[in-house]
Each structure stands twice: as C-alpha cells, then as structure tokens.
C-alpha cells in the first residue's frame, strides 16, 4: 500500500519566519489532504490538493503528482500556527486515508 | 467547525469495560470513517461506512465494532477495554464513498482506560 513520509519531523521557528513542510508519497494519488492538529487535539482541514497550487491566507500548498510530493508553505508564522501538520493520501480506490507521521511545529514569540 | 460532531469529548473508564462513541456526519455526507490516534501507532484508519453499509476495514480489533444508522449517524463500540486502547478516536465524513472525496474530521473523543 501507499507510504506517506513527512519532513522535517519537527521545526522551531521565531514568530514572523517562513517555513516549508514536505510530504512524499510512494504511489500516484488522486487525493491529498493537509491537516493541522492544534494543541487541543483538533484536526483542522487545511487543503484538499490532489495537484496544483492553492492558497489560503498565509498558507499555501503545492502538489506535484507526477513526482509524488506535496509542499505546505507557512509564511509570517504566528504562535497560533503551532501544532502538528499532517498530510494524508487515500489507499488505492478506497477513500481510507493513510497519514504521514507529521511535522511538529513550535512557533516562539 | 467542520460540521462533524462527536460525543462524548472525554471518556474515562476501567479495563474490561465497554464504551460507545457517537458521530454525526456533515449534512449531506453519506460516508463515515473512524480513525484511532495513539502515541505509538499514529493516526490509523479503522473502518468506513457508506449509507449504512460497511465499505472498508482497516486495523480494527475484533473487540471493536461499528455501525451506521438510517439517519447516517455512526457509533463505534469498544469492548473488553485494555490500557492500550487509550487513544484519541476521530470520526470523519465525506460526500462520496471512494477516492477522491475530501474528508472532514470531528473534534475527537479522548478515551482513557485505567
């Protein structure tokens, strides 16, 4: 089945800095999602991005399906961006999501 | 707010007991998924229902079972609980039953088995 890997495993930033998180997947996918898990444990949808580029405020994401990776960009980071960022892709024709191990982000004031 | 609701938010129970977690999907979504997040296993898919029928199974233990009711809400039943079942249990919903279909997650139920 599909393998999903994320890097870096953890990241510490000063407020205002920019960062790039990477997600590699082992098979071609027709669906990729990015999530933010906040310190209270909630999983928040960030992007549904099987290919191309999307932007939402200070966050943007790009998926290059042919090369099997996706990038999440966070600009002008804020302390509220802290948490764990997950990418997830479905296994085969089903929609069951396979999650990466996440990137733990800490933004310091 | 994703539109997916889960109850209860927290549950503390003893080993050997049985609990039921409840999920209501977003309005219009026919698929419901259950995931488990534990410290050692990460986020793992358990089971999917679509319009009342089981559609896919993941690493779900035999002690666990689920169902989706005619009003589309779903329940996850965990029995003979063990310490290792302590985890955050998420429910998600999507419009379709197969990929690609964006999934939206509920706030989760934090289960602590003592």
Short mmCIF file of C-alpha atoms in Angstrom, two decimals:
data_model
loop_
_atom_site.label_atom_id
_atom_site.label_comp_id
_atom_site.label_asym_id
_atom_site.label_seq_id
_atom_site.Cartn_x
_atom_site.Cartn_y
_atom_site.Cartn_z
CA UNK A 1 0.00 0.00 0.00
CA UNK A 2 0.90 3.64 -0.20
CA UNK A 3 3.56 5.04 2.12
CA UNK A 4 3.45 8.66 3.24
CA UNK A 5 6.55 10.36 4.64
CA UNK A 6 6.86 13.84 6.07
CA UNK A 7 9.82 16.06 6.75
CA UNK A 8 11.15 17.59 8.86
CA UNK A 9 9.83 15.68 11.89
CA UNK A 10 9.98 18.84 13.99
CA UNK A 11 10.63 22.51 13.49
CA UNK A 12 11.10 25.50 15.78
CA UNK A 13 10.50 28.97 14.36
CA UNK A 14 10.53 32.52 15.60
CA UNK A 15 7.31 34.40 15.02
CA UNK A 16 7.32 36.01 11.60
CA UNK A 17 9.53 33.39 9.94
CA UNK A 18 8.55 31.33 6.90
CA UNK A 19 8.69 27.55 6.58
CA UNK A 20 8.19 24.73 4.11
CA UNK A 21 6.92 21.29 5.09
CA UNK A 22 7.25 18.36 2.73
CA UNK A 23 5.15 15.25 2.13
CA UNK A 24 6.37 12.39 -0.09
CA UNK A 25 4.09 9.56 -1.16
CA UNK A 26 5.10 6.26 -2.71
CA UNK A 27 2.28 5.79 -5.27
CA UNK A 28 0.31 8.07 -7.52
CA UNK A 29 -2.67 9.61 -5.77
CA UNK A 30 -5.89 11.30 -6.82
CA UNK A 31 -6.40 12.98 -3.48
CA UNK A 32 -4.10 14.59 -0.92
CA UNK A 33 -5.08 16.45 2.21
CA UNK A 34 -3.15 18.63 4.65
CA UNK A 35 -4.32 18.97 8.24
CA UNK A 36 -3.29 20.99 11.27
CA UNK A 37 -3.70 19.34 14.64
CA UNK A 38 -3.83 22.09 17.22
CA UNK A 39 -2.62 21.71 20.82
CA UNK A 40 -6.18 20.73 21.87
CA UNK A 41 -6.09 17.76 19.50
CA UNK A 42 -8.49 19.01 16.85
CA UNK A 43 -7.72 18.07 13.24
CA UNK A 44 -8.38 21.05 11.02
CA UNK A 45 -8.61 20.76 7.24
CA UNK A 46 -6.10 23.00 5.54
CA UNK A 47 -6.04 21.89 1.93
CA UNK A 48 -7.53 19.28 -0.36
CA UNK A 49 -4.98 19.36 -3.16
CA UNK A 50 -4.51 16.36 -5.46
CA UNK A 51 -2.47 18.54 -7.83
CA UNK A 52 -1.53 22.14 -8.50
CA UNK A 53 -1.30 25.04 -6.06
CA UNK A 54 -3.79 26.51 -3.62
CA UNK A 55 -3.55 29.46 -1.26
CA UNK A 56 -5.45 30.35 1.87
CA UNK A 57 -4.20 33.46 3.62
CA UNK A 58 -0.66 32.91 4.89
CA UNK A 59 -0.75 29.24 3.94
CA UNK A 60 -0.31 27.72 0.53
CA UNK A 61 0.21 24.21 -0.78
CA UNK A 62 1.56 22.69 -3.95
CA UNK A 63 1.23 19.08 -5.06
CA UNK A 64 3.32 17.70 -7.91
CA UNK A 65 1.53 14.43 -8.51
CA UNK A 66 3.93 13.21 -11.22
CA UNK A 67 6.85 13.48 -8.79
CA UNK A 68 4.82 12.25 -5.81
CA UNK A 69 5.29 15.06 -3.35
CA UNK A 70 3.42 17.94 -1.80
CA UNK A 71 4.67 21.06 -0.04
CA UNK A 72 2.97 23.21 2.58
CA UNK A 73 4.22 26.78 2.92
CA UNK A 74 3.61 28.84 6.02
CA UNK A 75 4.53 32.49 5.76
CA UNK A 76 4.85 35.08 8.54
CA UNK A 77 4.28 32.37 11.14
CA UNK A 78 2.30 33.10 14.28
CA UNK A 79 2.22 31.33 17.64
CA UNK A 80 -1.24 30.02 16.76
CA UNK A 81 0.36 28.05 13.90
CA UNK A 82 1.97 25.75 16.47
CA UNK A 83 0.88 22.13 16.43
CA UNK A 84 1.33 19.09 14.25
CA UNK A 85 0.87 19.19 10.49
CA UNK A 86 -0.21 16.01 8.76
CA UNK A 87 -0.56 15.09 5.14
CA UNK A 88 -2.71 12.12 4.16
CA UNK A 89 -3.47 10.24 0.95
CA UNK A 90 -6.06 7.55 0.21
CA UNK A 91 -5.06 3.91 -0.21
CA UNK A 92 -5.99 2.60 -3.63
CA UNK A 93 -9.54 3.10 -4.84
CA UNK A 94 -10.94 3.37 -1.33
CA UNK A 95 -11.00 6.67 0.47
CA UNK A 96 -9.33 5.45 3.66
CA UNK A 97 -6.60 7.95 4.40
CA UNK A 98 -3.02 6.95 5.13
CA UNK A 99 -1.40 9.60 7.31
CA UNK A 100 2.21 10.62 7.49
CA UNK A 101 3.93 10.81 10.87
CA UNK A 102 3.52 14.57 10.96
CA UNK A 103 5.70 17.63 11.43
CA UNK A 104 5.66 19.13 14.91
CA UNK A 105 5.88 22.92 14.60
CA UNK A 106 6.58 25.24 17.51
CA UNK A 107 6.41 28.98 16.84
CA UNK A 108 8.04 31.03 19.55
CA UNK A 109 7.11 34.68 20.28
CA UNK B 1 -16.14 23.94 12.79
CA UNK B 2 -16.10 21.03 10.33
CA UNK B 3 -19.78 20.17 10.79
CA UNK B 4 -18.92 16.71 12.11
CA UNK B 5 -19.94 16.18 15.73
CA UNK B 6 -18.67 13.60 18.18
CA UNK B 7 -19.75 12.71 21.69
CA UNK B 8 -18.53 12.44 24.31
CA UNK B 9 -15.42 14.65 24.22
CA UNK B 10 -13.72 12.74 27.01
CA UNK B 11 -14.28 9.29 28.45
CA UNK B 12 -12.51 7.66 31.36
CA UNK B 13 -13.25 4.04 32.07
CA UNK B 14 -11.70 0.91 33.54
CA UNK B 15 -10.16 -2.11 31.88
CA UNK B 16 -12.68 -4.72 30.83
CA UNK B 17 -15.47 -2.22 30.31
CA UNK B 18 -17.41 -1.37 27.16
CA UNK B 19 -18.00 2.11 25.71
CA UNK B 20 -19.85 3.61 22.76
CA UNK B 21 -18.61 6.60 20.81
CA UNK B 22 -21.06 8.53 18.69
CA UNK B 23 -20.60 10.53 15.49
CA UNK B 24 -22.89 12.65 13.32
CA UNK B 25 -21.57 13.43 9.83
CA UNK B 26 -21.82 16.72 7.98
CA UNK B 27 -25.17 17.38 6.42
CA UNK B 28 -25.32 15.61 3.06
CA UNK B 29 -22.33 13.33 3.66
CA UNK B 30 -23.06 9.62 3.28
CA UNK B 31 -19.67 8.20 4.27
CA UNK B 32 -18.43 7.94 7.83
CA UNK B 33 -14.90 6.90 8.77
CA UNK B 34 -13.38 6.06 12.14
CA UNK B 35 -9.70 6.65 12.95
CA UNK B 36 -7.62 6.00 16.03
CA UNK B 37 -4.69 8.18 17.10
CA UNK B 38 -2.36 6.68 19.66
CA UNK B 39 1.14 7.70 20.68
CA UNK B 40 2.80 4.57 19.33
CA UNK B 41 0.70 3.93 16.19
CA UNK B 42 -0.05 7.44 14.95
CA UNK B 43 -3.29 8.08 13.06
CA UNK B 44 -4.78 4.85 11.75
CA UNK B 45 -7.91 4.10 9.77
CA UNK B 46 -10.31 1.70 11.49
CA UNK B 47 -13.48 1.35 9.40
CA UNK B 48 -15.70 3.08 6.83
CA UNK B 49 -19.46 3.03 6.33
CA UNK B 50 -21.35 4.37 3.36
CA UNK B 51 -25.11 4.88 3.58
CA UNK B 52 -25.45 2.22 6.25
CA UNK B 53 -23.19 -0.40 4.69
CA UNK B 54 -19.64 -1.30 5.69
CA UNK B 55 -17.28 -0.29 2.87
CA UNK B 56 -13.72 -0.73 4.07
CA UNK B 57 -11.90 -2.11 7.07
CA UNK B 58 -8.51 -1.21 8.43
CA UNK B 59 -6.65 -2.26 11.55
CA UNK B 60 -9.77 -2.67 13.66
CA UNK B 61 -9.63 -5.13 16.52
CA UNK B 62 -12.27 -7.84 16.86
CA UNK B 63 -13.25 -6.27 20.21
CA UNK B 64 -14.29 -3.16 18.28
CA UNK B 65 -17.39 -2.85 16.11
CA UNK B 66 -19.24 -0.06 14.39
CA UNK B 67 -22.49 0.63 12.63
CA UNK B 68 -24.16 3.42 10.69
CA UNK B 69 -27.83 4.05 11.29
CA UNK B 70 -30.56 5.12 8.81
CA UNK B 71 -30.17 8.76 9.92
CA UNK B 72 -26.47 8.35 8.97
CA UNK B 73 -25.03 8.81 12.43
CA UNK B 74 -22.50 6.20 13.42
CA UNK B 75 -21.42 4.51 16.62
CA UNK B 76 -18.12 2.84 17.44
CA UNK B 77 -18.35 0.22 20.16
CA UNK B 78 -15.23 -0.74 22.08
CA UNK B 79 -15.46 -3.72 24.42
CA UNK B 80 -13.19 -5.59 26.85
CA UNK B 81 -11.12 -2.45 27.03
CA UNK B 82 -7.39 -2.65 27.62
CA UNK B 83 -4.91 0.01 28.70
CA UNK B 84 -3.57 0.10 25.15
CA UNK B 85 -6.95 1.23 23.81
CA UNK B 86 -6.40 4.64 25.36
CA UNK B 87 -6.31 6.98 22.40
CA UNK B 88 -8.00 9.80 20.56
CA UNK B 89 -10.78 8.47 18.32
CA UNK B 90 -11.80 10.55 15.36
CA UNK B 91 -14.79 10.32 13.13
CA UNK B 92 -14.68 11.82 9.64
CA UNK B 93 -17.24 12.16 6.90
CA UNK B 94 -17.24 12.68 3.15
CA UNK B 95 -19.81 13.01 0.43
CA UNK B 96 -18.66 10.03 -1.61
CA UNK B 97 -17.60 6.51 -0.75
CA UNK B 98 -14.41 6.27 -2.78
CA UNK B 99 -11.45 8.45 -3.61
CA UNK B 100 -11.24 11.28 -4.40
CA UNK B 101 -13.56 12.74 -1.78
CA UNK B 102 -12.44 15.23 0.84
CA UNK B 103 -12.82 14.07 4.43
CA UNK B 104 -13.79 16.35 7.29
CA UNK B 105 -12.90 15.40 10.84
CA UNK B 106 -14.82 15.77 14.05
CA UNK B 107 -13.25 17.08 17.28
CA UNK B 108 -12.49 13.57 18.53
CA UNK B 109 -13.23 11.56 21.66
CA UNK B 110 -10.35 11.14 24.07
CA UNK B 111 -10.60 7.72 25.70
CA UNK B 112 -8.59 6.94 28.80
CA UNK B 113 -8.63 3.37 30.09
CA UNK B 114 -7.37 2.99 33.67
#
